[in-house]
Tab-separated table of N, CA and C and ligand atoms in Angstrom:
chain	number	residue	atom	x	y	z
A	1	MET	N	3.448	-5.776	-3.916
A	1	MET	CA	2.675	-5.629	-2.683
A	1	MET	C	1.513	-6.610	-2.675
A	2	ARG	N	0.807	-6.742	-3.800
A	2	ARG	CA	-0.343	-7.651	-3.835
A	2	ARG	C	0.059	-9.080	-3.514
A	3	ARG	N	1.206	-9.455	-4.061
A	3	ARG	CA	1.628	-10.834	-3.823
A	3	ARG	C	2.088	-11.037	-2.386
A	4	LEU	N	2.457	-9.945	-1.751
A	4	LEU	CA	2.928	-10.019	-0.370
A	4	LEU	C	1.778	-10.197	0.621
A	5	LEU	N	0.616	-9.666	0.256
A	5	LEU	CA	-0.482	-9.631	1.224
A	5	LEU	C	-0.902	-10.997	1.766
A	6	PRO	N	-1.111	-11.989	0.898
A	6	PRO	CA	-1.494	-13.295	1.459
A	6	PRO	C	-0.461	-13.799	2.447
A	7	ALA	N	0.802	-13.583	2.153
A	7	ALA	CA	1.852	-14.026	3.060
A	7	ALA	C	1.730	-13.306	4.396
A	8	LEU	N	1.462	-12.005	4.348
A	8	LEU	CA	1.320	-11.238	5.582
A	8	LEU	C	0.123	-11.723	6.382
A	9	CYS	N	-0.978	-12.014	5.676
A	9	CYS	CA	-2.174	-12.488	6.373
A	9	CYS	C	-1.880	-13.807	7.055
A	10	GLY	N	-1.169	-14.680	6.373
A	10	GLY	CA	-0.797	-15.957	6.964
A	10	GLY	C	0.023	-15.746	8.216
A	11	THR	N	0.936	-14.814	8.135
A	11	THR	CA	1.773	-14.521	9.297
A	11	THR	C	0.924	-13.988	10.444
A	12	ALA	N	0.008	-13.096	10.123
A	12	ALA	CA	-0.849	-12.514	11.155
A	12	ALA	C	-1.659	-13.614	11.837
A	13	LEU	N	-2.161	-14.534	11.036
A	13	LEU	CA	-2.946	-15.637	11.573
A	13	LEU	C	-2.085	-16.491	12.494
A	14	ALA	N	-0.885	-16.797	12.035
A	14	ALA	CA	0.017	-17.615	12.843
A	14	ALA	C	0.315	-16.900	14.156
A	15	LEU	N	0.538	-15.593	14.068
A	15	LEU	CA	0.835	-14.819	15.267
A	15	LEU	C	-0.363	-14.799	16.206
A	16	ALA	N	-1.553	-14.674	15.634
A	16	ALA	CA	-2.754	-14.594	16.453
A	16	ALA	C	-2.962	-15.889	17.234
A	17	MET	N	-2.502	-17.001	16.653
A	17	MET	CA	-2.701	-18.277	17.322
A	17	MET	C	-1.549	-18.614	18.275
A	18	ALA	N	-0.465	-17.889	18.182
A	18	ALA	CA	0.673	-18.149	19.065
A	18	ALA	C	0.329	-17.663	20.475
A	19	PRO	N	0.988	-18.190	21.462
A	19	PRO	CA	0.666	-17.812	22.844
A	19	PRO	C	0.889	-16.326	23.108
A	20	ALA	N	0.043	-15.791	23.920
A	20	ALA	CA	0.002	-14.428	24.415
A	20	ALA	C	0.676	-13.394	23.539
A	21	HIS	N	1.943	-13.179	23.576
A	21	HIS	CA	2.524	-11.887	23.398
A	21	HIS	C	3.085	-11.607	22.019
A	22	ALA	N	3.072	-12.640	21.163
A	22	ALA	CA	3.600	-12.438	19.817
A	22	ALA	C	2.727	-11.496	18.985
A	23	ALA	N	1.398	-11.609	19.083
A	23	ALA	CA	0.509	-10.791	18.265
A	23	ALA	C	0.388	-9.387	18.849
A	24	GLY	N	-0.046	-8.451	17.996
A	24	GLY	CA	-0.202	-7.086	18.452
A	24	GLY	C	-1.306	-6.959	19.490
A	25	ASN	N	-1.011	-6.236	20.526
A	25	ASN	CA	-1.971	-5.991	21.586
A	25	ASN	C	-2.522	-4.575	21.416
A	26	ALA	N	-3.756	-4.494	20.926
A	26	ALA	CA	-4.330	-3.197	20.579
A	26	ALA	C	-4.460	-2.281	21.794
A	27	GLU	N	-4.717	-2.857	22.951
A	27	GLU	CA	-4.834	-2.036	24.163
A	27	GLU	C	-3.537	-1.273	24.439
A	28	ASN	N	-2.427	-2.018	24.359
A	28	ASN	CA	-1.134	-1.376	24.561
A	28	ASN	C	-0.842	-0.395	23.422
A	29	GLY	N	-1.244	-0.769	22.219
A	29	GLY	CA	-1.048	0.103	21.062
A	29	GLY	C	-1.736	1.443	21.248
A	30	LYS	N	-2.894	1.404	21.863
A	30	LYS	CA	-3.630	2.636	22.110
A	30	LYS	C	-2.811	3.570	23.000
A	31	LEU	N	-2.197	3.008	24.020
A	31	LEU	CA	-1.359	3.824	24.913
A	31	LEU	C	-0.152	4.383	24.155
A	32	LEU	N	0.448	3.525	23.321
A	32	LEU	CA	1.663	3.944	22.621
A	32	LEU	C	1.395	5.010	21.565
A	33	THR	N	0.177	5.050	21.039
A	33	THR	CA	-0.122	6.019	19.979
A	33	THR	C	-0.647	7.339	20.544
A	34	TYR	N	-0.626	7.479	21.837
A	34	TYR	CA	-1.108	8.704	22.472
A	34	TYR	C	-0.428	9.937	21.863
A	35	THR	N	0.890	9.864	21.673
A	35	THR	CA	1.628	11.026	21.178
A	35	THR	C	1.475	11.237	19.671
A	36	CYS	N	0.975	10.250	18.962
A	36	CYS	CA	0.866	10.358	17.504
A	36	CYS	C	-0.274	11.277	17.110
A	37	ALA	N	-1.250	11.399	18.008
A	37	ALA	CA	-2.474	12.113	17.664
A	37	ALA	C	-2.221	13.577	17.314
A	38	GLY	N	-1.227	14.180	17.944
A	38	GLY	CA	-0.936	15.583	17.683
A	38	GLY	C	-0.690	15.839	16.210
A	39	CYS	N	-0.067	14.917	15.537
A	39	CYS	CA	0.204	15.072	14.110
A	39	CYS	C	-0.796	14.308	13.243
A	40	HIS	N	-1.035	13.064	13.588
A	40	HIS	CA	-1.870	12.236	12.717
A	40	HIS	C	-3.355	12.362	13.029
A	41	GLY	N	-3.678	12.993	14.169
A	41	GLY	CA	-5.079	13.298	14.436
A	41	GLY	C	-5.943	12.113	14.800
A	42	ILE	N	-5.365	11.090	15.350
A	42	ILE	CA	-6.142	9.943	15.802
A	42	ILE	C	-6.866	10.307	17.084
A	43	PRO	N	-8.111	9.917	17.318
A	43	PRO	CA	-8.957	9.134	16.449
A	43	PRO	C	-9.825	9.970	15.528
A	44	GLU	N	-9.818	11.275	15.645
A	44	GLU	CA	-10.747	12.052	14.808
A	44	GLU	C	-10.207	12.285	13.412
A	45	TYR	N	-8.977	11.920	13.175
A	45	TYR	CA	-8.365	12.138	11.872
A	45	TYR	C	-8.217	13.586	11.521
A	46	ARG	N	-8.287	14.452	12.480
A	46	ARG	CA	-8.090	15.853	12.159
A	46	ARG	C	-6.671	16.225	12.487
A	47	ASN	N	-6.054	16.787	11.525
A	47	ASN	CA	-4.673	17.203	11.708
A	47	ASN	C	-4.658	18.490	12.526
A	48	ALA	N	-3.841	18.492	13.549
A	48	ALA	CA	-3.768	19.682	14.388
A	48	ALA	C	-3.161	20.867	13.632
A	49	TYR	N	-2.409	20.558	12.598
A	49	TYR	CA	-1.770	21.611	11.803
A	49	TYR	C	-2.241	21.473	10.362
A	50	PRO	N	-3.254	22.230	9.979
A	50	PRO	CA	-3.877	22.010	8.663
A	50	PRO	C	-2.918	22.183	7.493
A	51	ASN	N	-1.878	22.976	7.661
A	51	ASN	CA	-0.978	23.188	6.530
A	51	ASN	C	0.206	22.221	6.552
A	52	TYR	N	0.116	21.197	7.358
A	52	TYR	CA	1.209	20.257	7.542
A	52	TYR	C	0.724	18.908	7.068
A	53	HIS	N	1.318	18.407	6.018
A	53	HIS	CA	0.786	17.163	5.469
A	53	HIS	C	1.233	15.954	6.263
A	54	VAL	N	0.280	15.204	6.774
A	54	VAL	CA	0.597	13.899	7.368
A	54	VAL	C	-0.348	12.852	6.785
A	55	PRO	N	0.174	11.657	6.571
A	55	PRO	CA	-0.694	10.600	6.056
A	55	PRO	C	-1.659	10.106	7.120
A	56	LYS	N	-2.813	9.631	6.671
A	56	LYS	CA	-3.738	8.944	7.567
A	56	LYS	C	-3.135	7.610	7.947
A	57	ILE	N	-3.124	7.302	9.204
A	57	ILE	CA	-2.567	6.012	9.615
A	57	ILE	C	-3.615	5.126	10.272
A	58	ALA	N	-4.680	5.724	10.795
A	58	ALA	CA	-5.720	4.892	11.401
A	58	ALA	C	-6.510	4.198	10.299
A	59	GLY	N	-6.828	2.944	10.511
A	59	GLY	CA	-7.559	2.183	9.520
A	59	GLY	C	-6.676	1.625	8.419
A	60	GLN	N	-5.398	1.904	8.480
A	60	GLN	CA	-4.456	1.349	7.495
A	60	GLN	C	-4.285	-0.138	7.712
A	61	ASN	N	-3.801	-0.790	6.661
A	61	ASN	CA	-3.486	-2.209	6.744
A	61	ASN	C	-2.401	-2.457	7.802
A	62	GLU	N	-2.631	-3.446	8.628
A	62	GLU	CA	-1.729	-3.721	9.744
A	62	GLU	C	-0.296	-4.023	9.284
A	63	GLY	N	-0.188	-4.876	8.261
A	63	GLY	CA	1.145	-5.238	7.766
A	63	GLY	C	1.868	-4.027	7.191
A	64	TYR	N	1.096	-3.160	6.523
A	64	TYR	CA	1.684	-1.948	5.956
A	64	TYR	C	2.241	-1.057	7.056
A	65	LEU	N	1.493	-0.903	8.143
A	65	LEU	CA	1.938	-0.053	9.255
A	65	LEU	C	3.198	-0.610	9.906
A	66	VAL	N	3.239	-1.922	10.081
A	66	VAL	CA	4.427	-2.554	10.665
A	66	VAL	C	5.634	-2.273	9.775
A	67	ASN	N	5.457	-2.494	8.472
A	67	ASN	CA	6.572	-2.270	7.545
A	67	ASN	C	7.022	-0.820	7.547
A	68	ALA	N	6.055	0.106	7.561
A	68	ALA	CA	6.397	1.528	7.527
A	68	ALA	C	7.189	1.910	8.772
A	69	LEU	N	6.718	1.478	9.932
A	69	LEU	CA	7.395	1.868	11.177
A	69	LEU	C	8.779	1.239	11.273
A	70	LYS	N	8.899	0.005	10.808
A	70	LYS	CA	10.222	-0.625	10.831
A	70	LYS	C	11.159	0.055	9.833
A	71	ALA	N	10.612	0.497	8.715
A	71	ALA	CA	11.439	1.179	7.719
A	71	ALA	C	11.969	2.502	8.268
A	72	TYR	N	11.131	3.205	9.037
A	72	TYR	CA	11.623	4.436	9.682
A	72	TYR	C	12.687	4.089	10.713
A	73	ARG	N	12.431	3.024	11.459
A	73	ARG	CA	13.349	2.679	12.551
A	73	ARG	C	14.749	2.356	12.036
A	74	ILE	N	14.822	1.623	10.914
A	74	ILE	CA	16.153	1.263	10.403
A	74	ILE	C	16.688	2.310	9.426
A	75	GLY	N	15.893	3.364	9.154
A	75	GLY	CA	16.395	4.430	8.306
A	75	GLY	C	16.153	4.228	6.821
A	76	ASP	N	15.402	3.189	6.436
A	76	ASP	CA	15.021	3.019	5.036
A	76	ASP	C	14.094	4.135	4.591
A	77	ARG	N	13.249	4.555	5.512
A	77	ARG	CA	12.453	5.758	5.301
A	77	ARG	C	13.090	6.816	6.180
A	78	GLN	N	13.249	8.021	5.626
A	78	GLN	CA	14.113	8.965	6.305
A	78	GLN	C	13.466	10.212	6.871
A	79	HIS	N	12.161	10.228	6.956
A	79	HIS	CA	11.551	11.422	7.534
A	79	HIS	C	12.000	11.568	8.992
A	80	PRO	N	12.686	12.681	9.337
A	80	PRO	CA	13.312	12.799	10.666
A	80	PRO	C	12.333	12.609	11.821
A	81	THR	N	11.155	13.207	11.727
A	81	THR	CA	10.187	13.077	12.814
A	81	THR	C	9.816	11.621	13.043
A	82	MET	N	9.537	10.932	11.958
A	82	MET	CA	9.065	9.557	12.107
A	82	MET	C	10.204	8.608	12.469
A	83	VAL	N	11.399	8.917	12.016
A	83	VAL	CA	12.556	8.114	12.448
A	83	VAL	C	12.694	8.238	13.966
A	84	ALA	N	12.530	9.478	14.461
A	84	ALA	CA	12.637	9.698	15.901
A	84	ALA	C	11.540	8.950	16.648
A	85	GLN	N	10.320	9.000	16.098
A	85	GLN	CA	9.210	8.283	16.741
A	85	GLN	C	9.487	6.787	16.781
A	86	ALA	N	9.862	6.259	15.628
A	86	ALA	CA	9.944	4.799	15.488
A	86	ALA	C	11.162	4.216	16.193
A	87	SER	N	12.197	5.018	16.350
A	87	SER	CA	13.440	4.460	16.881
A	87	SER	C	13.303	3.984	18.317
A	88	SER	N	12.299	4.465	19.032
A	88	SER	CA	12.159	4.052	20.426
A	88	SER	C	11.288	2.811	20.579
A	89	PHE	N	10.733	2.295	19.472
A	89	PHE	CA	9.804	1.170	19.580
A	89	PHE	C	10.485	-0.176	19.376
A	90	SER	N	10.076	-1.148	20.165
A	90	SER	CA	10.486	-2.535	19.952
A	90	SER	C	9.579	-3.150	18.882
A	91	ASP	N	9.934	-4.345	18.413
A	91	ASP	CA	9.065	-5.056	17.471
A	91	ASP	C	7.673	-5.241	18.061
A	92	GLN	N	7.621	-5.554	19.348
A	92	GLN	CA	6.329	-5.762	20.004
A	92	GLN	C	5.533	-4.463	20.045
A	93	ASP	N	6.195	-3.350	20.342
A	93	ASP	CA	5.508	-2.051	20.339
A	93	ASP	C	4.892	-1.780	18.971
A	94	ILE	N	5.679	-2.042	17.934
A	94	ILE	CA	5.206	-1.781	16.574
A	94	ILE	C	4.020	-2.670	16.243
A	95	ALA	N	4.085	-3.931	16.645
A	95	ALA	CA	2.956	-4.845	16.421
A	95	ALA	C	1.717	-4.340	17.154
A	96	ASP	N	1.895	-3.852	18.371
A	96	ASP	CA	0.776	-3.349	19.170
A	96	ASP	C	0.162	-2.102	18.526
A	97	ILE	N	1.032	-1.204	18.095
A	97	ILE	CA	0.574	0.029	17.453
A	97	ILE	C	-0.215	-0.294	16.184
A	98	ALA	N	0.349	-1.195	15.367
A	98	ALA	CA	-0.314	-1.562	14.105
A	98	ALA	C	-1.658	-2.220	14.379
A	99	ALA	N	-1.720	-3.057	15.415
A	99	ALA	CA	-2.977	-3.733	15.744
A	99	ALA	C	-4.036	-2.708	16.137
A	100	TYR	N	-3.619	-1.718	16.902
A	100	TYR	CA	-4.567	-0.691	17.332
A	100	TYR	C	-5.023	0.171	16.152
A	101	LEU	N	-4.053	0.666	15.390
A	101	LEU	CA	-4.391	1.584	14.288
A	101	LEU	C	-5.237	0.888	13.225
A	102	ALA	N	-4.887	-0.361	12.905
A	102	ALA	CA	-5.609	-1.083	11.856
A	102	ALA	C	-7.062	-1.315	12.256
A	103	ALA	N	-7.316	-1.358	13.557
A	103	ALA	CA	-8.675	-1.616	14.033
A	103	ALA	C	-9.530	-0.345	14.051
A	104	GLN	N	-8.903	0.812	13.829
A	104	GLN	CA	-9.663	2.069	13.808
A	104	GLN	C	-10.322	2.235	12.451
A	105	LYS	N	-11.512	2.820	12.460
A	105	LYS	CA	-12.219	3.038	11.198
A	105	LYS	C	-11.732	4.309	10.537
A	106	ALA	N	-11.473	4.220	9.241
A	106	ALA	CA	-11.138	5.427	8.495
A	106	ALA	C	-12.412	6.247	8.354
A	107	GLN	N	-12.270	7.564	8.438
A	107	GLN	CA	-13.474	8.402	8.357
A	107	GLN	C	-13.485	9.252	7.106
B	201	HEC	C1	5.534	15.581	14.719
B	201	HEC	C2	4.524	14.986	13.867
B	201	HEC	C3	4.342	13.490	13.896
B	201	HEC	C4	4.194	12.670	14.997
B	201	HEC	C5	4.186	13.046	16.471
B	201	HEC	C6	4.011	11.337	14.474
B	201	HEC	N1	4.045	11.342	13.105
B	201	HEC	FE1	3.872	9.698	11.885
B	201	HEC	N2	4.240	10.879	10.274
B	201	HEC	C7	4.434	12.239	10.287
B	201	HEC	C8	4.746	12.697	8.946
B	201	HEC	C9	5.028	14.136	8.529
B	201	HEC	C10	4.733	11.546	8.118
B	201	HEC	C11	5.062	11.454	6.622
B	201	HEC	C12	6.547	11.177	6.565
B	201	HEC	C13	7.071	10.777	5.238
B	201	HEC	O1	6.795	11.464	4.256
B	201	HEC	O2	7.798	9.747	5.192
B	201	HEC	C14	4.409	10.411	8.983
B	201	HEC	C15	4.289	9.112	8.539
B	201	HEC	C16	3.874	8.036	9.318
B	201	HEC	C17	3.609	6.693	8.841
B	201	HEC	C18	3.709	6.217	7.402
B	201	HEC	C19	2.339	6.350	6.782
B	201	HEC	C20	2.306	6.012	5.326
B	201	HEC	O3	1.189	5.954	4.792
B	201	HEC	O4	3.344	5.820	4.708
B	201	HEC	C21	3.244	5.943	9.914
B	201	HEC	C22	2.836	4.474	9.916
B	201	HEC	C23	3.269	6.819	11.061
B	201	HEC	N3	3.641	8.079	10.677
B	201	HEC	C24	2.950	6.425	12.341
B	201	HEC	C25	3.117	7.231	13.465
B	201	HEC	C26	2.956	6.752	14.813
B	201	HEC	C27	2.556	5.322	15.193
B	201	HEC	C28	3.221	7.801	15.633
B	201	HEC	C29	3.241	7.834	17.146
B	201	HEC	C30	4.076	6.885	17.794
B	201	HEC	C31	3.519	8.947	14.788
B	201	HEC	N4	3.455	8.565	13.478
B	201	HEC	C32	3.813	10.214	15.264
B	201	HEC	C33	4.350	13.063	11.395
B	201	HEC	C34	4.262	12.637	12.711
């Protein structure tokens, strides 16, 4: 993972400099993550179900979030809820979501 990070940062930079739509659009990501809050508790980080374990996703590394969501989408990660969530997202949606979540402060 450590060796991967510089490569991811380079990619993010390249994407940020590419015209309009390649990079994650945090505004759109905010809209797309509306339904995530019920479980992940964004933006307050409070889980609506205290006895239900969910990972913190706001403030996470952007590249990590992209990889996680794509892994659910293709079934590499098999949590049924998250597979269902991720399966409806395009690459652009995932980039937007990651851009939004990564910009949130962990509390
Ligand atoms: C019904 C509850 C629920 C909803 C809604 C939900 N999640 Fe999750 N999410 C989970 C659970 C539970 C896990 C842990 C799954 C696992 O162990 O693989 C998880 C894991 C994740 C992870 C991996 C985090 C990590 O550290 O590995 C990401 C990223 C994520 N969710 C993003 C989202 C996004 C984005 C949305 C909205 C589009 C969303 N989730 C909606 C319950 C939910």
